JSON list of C-alpha atoms and ligand atoms in Angstrom, two decimals:
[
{"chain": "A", "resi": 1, "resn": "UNK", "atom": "CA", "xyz": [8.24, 0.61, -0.43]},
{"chain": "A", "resi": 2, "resn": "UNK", "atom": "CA", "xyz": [4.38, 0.31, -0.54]},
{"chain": "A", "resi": 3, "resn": "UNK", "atom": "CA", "xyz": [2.54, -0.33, 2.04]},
{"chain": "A", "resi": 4, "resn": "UNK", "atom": "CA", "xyz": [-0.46, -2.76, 1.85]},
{"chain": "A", "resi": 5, "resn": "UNK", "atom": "CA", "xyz": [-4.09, -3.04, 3.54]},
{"chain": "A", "resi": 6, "resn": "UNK", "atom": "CA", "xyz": [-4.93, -5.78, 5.27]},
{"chain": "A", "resi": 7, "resn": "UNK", "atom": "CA", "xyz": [-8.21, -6.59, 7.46]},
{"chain": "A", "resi": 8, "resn": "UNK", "atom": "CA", "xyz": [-8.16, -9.54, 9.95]},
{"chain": "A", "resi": 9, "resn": "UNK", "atom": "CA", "xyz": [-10.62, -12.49, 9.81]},
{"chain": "A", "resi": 10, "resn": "UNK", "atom": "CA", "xyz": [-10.47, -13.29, 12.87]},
{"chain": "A", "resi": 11, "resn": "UNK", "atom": "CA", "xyz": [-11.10, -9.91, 14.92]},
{"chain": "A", "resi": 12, "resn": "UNK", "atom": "CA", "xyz": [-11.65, -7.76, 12.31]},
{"chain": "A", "resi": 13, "resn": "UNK", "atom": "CA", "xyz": [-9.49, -5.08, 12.33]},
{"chain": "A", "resi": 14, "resn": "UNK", "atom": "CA", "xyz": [-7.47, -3.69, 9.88]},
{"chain": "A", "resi": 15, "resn": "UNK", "atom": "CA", "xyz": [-3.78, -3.09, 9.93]},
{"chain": "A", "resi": 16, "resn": "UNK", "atom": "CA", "xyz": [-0.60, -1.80, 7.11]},
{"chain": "A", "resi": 17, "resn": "UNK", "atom": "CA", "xyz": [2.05, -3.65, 6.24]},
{"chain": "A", "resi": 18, "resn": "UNK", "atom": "CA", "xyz": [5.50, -2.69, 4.23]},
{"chain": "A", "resi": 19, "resn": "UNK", "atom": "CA", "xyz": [6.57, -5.18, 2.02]},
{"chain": "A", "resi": 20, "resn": "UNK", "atom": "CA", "xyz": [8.19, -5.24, -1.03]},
{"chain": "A", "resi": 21, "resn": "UNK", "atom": "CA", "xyz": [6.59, -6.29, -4.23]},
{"chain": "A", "resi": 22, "resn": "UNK", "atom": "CA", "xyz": [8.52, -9.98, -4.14]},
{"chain": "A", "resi": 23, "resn": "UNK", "atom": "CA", "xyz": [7.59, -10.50, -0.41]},
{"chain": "A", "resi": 24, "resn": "UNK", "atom": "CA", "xyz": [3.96, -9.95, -1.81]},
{"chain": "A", "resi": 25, "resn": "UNK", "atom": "CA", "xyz": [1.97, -13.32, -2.27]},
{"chain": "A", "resi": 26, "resn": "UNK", "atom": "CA", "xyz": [5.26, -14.91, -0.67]},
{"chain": "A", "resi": 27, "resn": "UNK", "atom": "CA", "xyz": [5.57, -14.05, 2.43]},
{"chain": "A", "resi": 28, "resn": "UNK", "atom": "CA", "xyz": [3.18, -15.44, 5.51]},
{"chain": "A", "resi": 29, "resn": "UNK", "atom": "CA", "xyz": [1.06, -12.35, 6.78]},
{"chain": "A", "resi": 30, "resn": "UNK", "atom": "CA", "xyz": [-0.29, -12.32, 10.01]},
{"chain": "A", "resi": 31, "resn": "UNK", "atom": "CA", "xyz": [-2.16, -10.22, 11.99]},
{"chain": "A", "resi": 32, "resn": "UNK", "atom": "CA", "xyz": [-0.44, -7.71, 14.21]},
{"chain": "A", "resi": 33, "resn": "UNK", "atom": "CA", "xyz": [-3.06, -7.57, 16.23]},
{"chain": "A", "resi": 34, "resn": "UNK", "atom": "CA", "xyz": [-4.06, -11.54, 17.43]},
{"chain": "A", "resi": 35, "resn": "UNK", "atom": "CA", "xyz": [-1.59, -12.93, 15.03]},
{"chain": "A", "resi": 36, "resn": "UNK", "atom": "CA", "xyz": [-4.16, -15.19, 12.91]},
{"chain": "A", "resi": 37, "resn": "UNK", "atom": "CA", "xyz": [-2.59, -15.68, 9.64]},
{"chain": "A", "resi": 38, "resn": "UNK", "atom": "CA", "xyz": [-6.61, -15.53, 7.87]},
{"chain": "A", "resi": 39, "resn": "UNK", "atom": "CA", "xyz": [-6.04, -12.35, 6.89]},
{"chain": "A", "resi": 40, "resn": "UNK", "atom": "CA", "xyz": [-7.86, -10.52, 3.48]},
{"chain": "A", "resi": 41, "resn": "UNK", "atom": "CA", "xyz": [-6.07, -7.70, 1.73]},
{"chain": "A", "resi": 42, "resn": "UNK", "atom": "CA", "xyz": [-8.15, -4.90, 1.98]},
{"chain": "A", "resi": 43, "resn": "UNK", "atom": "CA", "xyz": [-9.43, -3.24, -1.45]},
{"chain": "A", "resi": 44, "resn": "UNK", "atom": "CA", "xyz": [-9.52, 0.05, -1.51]},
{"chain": "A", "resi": 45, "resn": "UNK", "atom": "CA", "xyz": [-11.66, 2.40, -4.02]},
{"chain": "A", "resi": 46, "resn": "UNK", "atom": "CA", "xyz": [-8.91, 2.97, -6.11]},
{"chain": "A", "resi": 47, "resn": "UNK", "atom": "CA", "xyz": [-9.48, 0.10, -8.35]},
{"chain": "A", "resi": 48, "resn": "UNK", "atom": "CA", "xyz": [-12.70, 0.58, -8.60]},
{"chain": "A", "resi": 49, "resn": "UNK", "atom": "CA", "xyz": [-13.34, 4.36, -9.15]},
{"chain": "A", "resi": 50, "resn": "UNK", "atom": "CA", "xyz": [-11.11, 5.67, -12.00]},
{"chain": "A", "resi": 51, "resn": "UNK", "atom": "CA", "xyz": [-10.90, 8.37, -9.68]},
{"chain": "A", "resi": 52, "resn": "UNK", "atom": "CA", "xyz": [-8.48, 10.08, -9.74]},
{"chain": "A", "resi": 53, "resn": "UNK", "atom": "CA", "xyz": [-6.65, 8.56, -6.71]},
{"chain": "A", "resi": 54, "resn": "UNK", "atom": "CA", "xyz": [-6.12, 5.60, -9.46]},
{"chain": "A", "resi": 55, "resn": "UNK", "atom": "CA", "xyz": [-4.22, 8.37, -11.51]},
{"chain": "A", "resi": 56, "resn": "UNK", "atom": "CA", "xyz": [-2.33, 9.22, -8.80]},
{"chain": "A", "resi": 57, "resn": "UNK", "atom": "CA", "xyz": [-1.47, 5.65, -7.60]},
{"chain": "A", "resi": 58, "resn": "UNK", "atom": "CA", "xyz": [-0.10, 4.83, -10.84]},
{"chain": "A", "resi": 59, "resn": "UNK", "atom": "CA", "xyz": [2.31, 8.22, -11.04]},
{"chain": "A", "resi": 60, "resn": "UNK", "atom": "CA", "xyz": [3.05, 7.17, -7.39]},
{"chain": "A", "resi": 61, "resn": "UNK", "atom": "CA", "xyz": [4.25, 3.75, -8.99]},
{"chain": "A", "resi": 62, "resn": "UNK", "atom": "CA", "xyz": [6.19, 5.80, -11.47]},
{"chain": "A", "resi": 63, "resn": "UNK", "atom": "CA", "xyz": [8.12, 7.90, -9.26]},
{"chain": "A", "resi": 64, "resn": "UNK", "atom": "CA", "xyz": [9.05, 4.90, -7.22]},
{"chain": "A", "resi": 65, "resn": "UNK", "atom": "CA", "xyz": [12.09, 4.75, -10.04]},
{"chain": "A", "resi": 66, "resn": "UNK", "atom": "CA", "xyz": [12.70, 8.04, -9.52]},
{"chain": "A", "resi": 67, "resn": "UNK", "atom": "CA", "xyz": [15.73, 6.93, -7.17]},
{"chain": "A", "resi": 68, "resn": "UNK", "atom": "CA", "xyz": [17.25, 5.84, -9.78]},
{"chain": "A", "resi": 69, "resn": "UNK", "atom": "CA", "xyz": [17.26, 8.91, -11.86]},
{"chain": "A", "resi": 70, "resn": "UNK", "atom": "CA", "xyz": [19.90, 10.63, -9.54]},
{"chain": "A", "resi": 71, "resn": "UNK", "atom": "CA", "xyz": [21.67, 12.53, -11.89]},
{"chain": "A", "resi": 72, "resn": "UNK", "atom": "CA", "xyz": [18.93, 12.94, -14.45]},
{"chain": "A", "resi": 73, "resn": "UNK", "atom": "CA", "xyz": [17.45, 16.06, -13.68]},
{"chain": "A", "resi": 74, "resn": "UNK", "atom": "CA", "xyz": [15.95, 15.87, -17.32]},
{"chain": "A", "resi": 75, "resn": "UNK", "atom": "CA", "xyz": [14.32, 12.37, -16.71]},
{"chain": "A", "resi": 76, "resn": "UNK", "atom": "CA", "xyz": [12.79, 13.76, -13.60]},
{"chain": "A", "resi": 77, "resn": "UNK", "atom": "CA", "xyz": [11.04, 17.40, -15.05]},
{"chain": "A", "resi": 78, "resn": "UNK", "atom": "CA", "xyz": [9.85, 14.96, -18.15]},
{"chain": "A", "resi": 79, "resn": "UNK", "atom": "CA", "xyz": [8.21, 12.69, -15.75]},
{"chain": "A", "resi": 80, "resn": "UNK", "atom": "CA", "xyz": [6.94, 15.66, -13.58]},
{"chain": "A", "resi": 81, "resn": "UNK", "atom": "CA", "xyz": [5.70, 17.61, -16.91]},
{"chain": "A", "resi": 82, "resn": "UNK", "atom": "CA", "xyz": [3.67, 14.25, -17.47]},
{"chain": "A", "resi": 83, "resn": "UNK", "atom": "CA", "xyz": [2.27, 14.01, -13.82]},
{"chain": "A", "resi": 84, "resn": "UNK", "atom": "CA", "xyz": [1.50, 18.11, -14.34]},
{"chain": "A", "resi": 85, "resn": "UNK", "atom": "CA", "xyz": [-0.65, 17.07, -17.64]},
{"chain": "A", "resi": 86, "resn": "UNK", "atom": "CA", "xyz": [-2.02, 14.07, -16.08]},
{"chain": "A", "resi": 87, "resn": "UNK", "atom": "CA", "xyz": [-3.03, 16.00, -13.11]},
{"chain": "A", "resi": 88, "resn": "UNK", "atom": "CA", "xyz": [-4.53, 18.45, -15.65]},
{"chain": "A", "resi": 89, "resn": "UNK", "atom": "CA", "xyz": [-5.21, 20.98, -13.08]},
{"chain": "A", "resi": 90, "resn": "UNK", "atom": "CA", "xyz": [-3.82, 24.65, -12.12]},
{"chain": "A", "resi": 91, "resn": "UNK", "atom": "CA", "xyz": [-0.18, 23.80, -10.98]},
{"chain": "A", "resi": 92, "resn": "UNK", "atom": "CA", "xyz": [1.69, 26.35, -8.76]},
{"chain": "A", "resi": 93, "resn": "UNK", "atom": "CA", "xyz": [4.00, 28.74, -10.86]},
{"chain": "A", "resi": 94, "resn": "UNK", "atom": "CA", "xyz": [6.99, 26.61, -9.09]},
{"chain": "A", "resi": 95, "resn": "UNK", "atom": "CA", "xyz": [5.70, 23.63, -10.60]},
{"chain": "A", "resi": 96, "resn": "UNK", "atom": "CA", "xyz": [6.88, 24.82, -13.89]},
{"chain": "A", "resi": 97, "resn": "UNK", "atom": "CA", "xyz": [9.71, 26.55, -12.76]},
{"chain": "A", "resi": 98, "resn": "UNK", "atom": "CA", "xyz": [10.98, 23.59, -11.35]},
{"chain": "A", "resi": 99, "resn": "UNK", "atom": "CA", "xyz": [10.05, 21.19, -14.79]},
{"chain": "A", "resi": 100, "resn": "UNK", "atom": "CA", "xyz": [11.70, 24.00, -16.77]},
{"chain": "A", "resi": 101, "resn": "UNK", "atom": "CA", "xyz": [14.99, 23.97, -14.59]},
{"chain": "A", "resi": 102, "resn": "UNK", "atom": "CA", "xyz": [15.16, 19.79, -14.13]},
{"chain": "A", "resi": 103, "resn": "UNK", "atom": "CA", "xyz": [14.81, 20.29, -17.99]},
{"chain": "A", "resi": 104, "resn": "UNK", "atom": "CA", "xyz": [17.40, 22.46, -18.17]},
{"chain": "A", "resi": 105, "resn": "UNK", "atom": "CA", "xyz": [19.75, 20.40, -16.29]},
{"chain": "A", "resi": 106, "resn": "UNK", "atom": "CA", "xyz": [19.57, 21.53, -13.26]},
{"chain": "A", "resi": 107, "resn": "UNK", "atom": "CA", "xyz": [20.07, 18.97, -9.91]},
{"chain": "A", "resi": 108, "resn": "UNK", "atom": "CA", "xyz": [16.79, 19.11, -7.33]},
{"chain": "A", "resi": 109, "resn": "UNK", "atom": "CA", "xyz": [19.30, 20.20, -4.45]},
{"chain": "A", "resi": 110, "resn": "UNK", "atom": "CA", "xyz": [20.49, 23.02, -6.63]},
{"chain": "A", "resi": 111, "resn": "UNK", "atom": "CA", "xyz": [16.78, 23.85, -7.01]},
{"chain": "A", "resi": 112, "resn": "UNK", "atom": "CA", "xyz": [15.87, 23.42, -4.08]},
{"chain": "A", "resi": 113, "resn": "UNK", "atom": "CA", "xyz": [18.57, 26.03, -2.24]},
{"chain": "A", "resi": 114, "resn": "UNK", "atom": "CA", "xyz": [17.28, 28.43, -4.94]},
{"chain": "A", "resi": 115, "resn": "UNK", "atom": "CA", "xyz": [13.53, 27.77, -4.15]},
{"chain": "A", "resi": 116, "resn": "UNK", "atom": "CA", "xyz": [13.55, 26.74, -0.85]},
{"chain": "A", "resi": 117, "resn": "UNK", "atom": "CA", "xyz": [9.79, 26.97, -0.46]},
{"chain": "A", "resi": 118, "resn": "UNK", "atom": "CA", "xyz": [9.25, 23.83, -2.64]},
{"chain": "A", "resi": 119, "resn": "UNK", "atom": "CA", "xyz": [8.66, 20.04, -1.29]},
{"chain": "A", "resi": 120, "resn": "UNK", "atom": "CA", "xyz": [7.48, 20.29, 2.20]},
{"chain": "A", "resi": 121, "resn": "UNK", "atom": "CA", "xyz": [4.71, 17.40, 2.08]},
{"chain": "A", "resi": 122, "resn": "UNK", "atom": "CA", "xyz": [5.38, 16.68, -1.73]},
{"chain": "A", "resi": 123, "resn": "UNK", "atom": "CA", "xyz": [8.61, 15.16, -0.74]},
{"chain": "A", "resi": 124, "resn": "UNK", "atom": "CA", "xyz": [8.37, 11.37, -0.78]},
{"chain": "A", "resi": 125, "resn": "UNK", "atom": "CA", "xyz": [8.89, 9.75, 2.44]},
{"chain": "A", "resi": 126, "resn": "UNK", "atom": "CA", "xyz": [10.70, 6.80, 2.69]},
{"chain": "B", "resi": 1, "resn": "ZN", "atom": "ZN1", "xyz": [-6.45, -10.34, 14.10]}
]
């Protein structure tokens, strides 16, 4: 679920909120600080730089449908191959390892009891 920036009008501070993408623009928000409902989103640098935060955000986005790929270990290591080349930097040898074995059919919890080293803070929190 992402989580959106908001800064208060009214005292000026700046707080998260979870909501899904068709509570966005729908739903009241108010402050959880004074409860004011004049409230800005906050933008962050991401859409300005084409950092590469931005590149990151939008694999972010497209491992939110990873859930749905239970079962498709080939899906997943042809989406993580892509994030690898997007990321176009040195990868750990596991990185690969892992691709090659999603590729090969291979279920993450069979990969992970044989590499047991792997996720840690990669895994995505929900
Ligand atoms: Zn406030």
């Amino acid at each position: 679920m992402p989580t959106y920036d908001f800064i208060c009008n009214t005292c000026q501070n700046r707080f998260d909120l979870f909501l899904t993408y068709s509570e966005y623009g729908v739903k009241a928000v108010h402050c959880t600080h004074c409860n004011s409902k004049d409230v800005r989103r906050r933008m962050t640098k991401v859409r300005i730089a084409r950092s590469e935060e931005t590149r990151f955000e939008s694999m972010a986005d497209e491992f939110t449908g990873i859930e749905g790929m239970d079962g498709d270990p080939k899906a997943l290591g042809q989406l993580m191959k892509k994030m690898g080349r997007e990321v176009g930097e040195d990868l750990p040898a596991e990185f690969d390892e892992v691709v090659n074995r999603l590729e090969a059919g291979q279920s993450p919890e069979e990969i992970e009891s044989i590499l047991p080293d792997l996720g840690g803070d990669e895994a995505p929190g929900e």
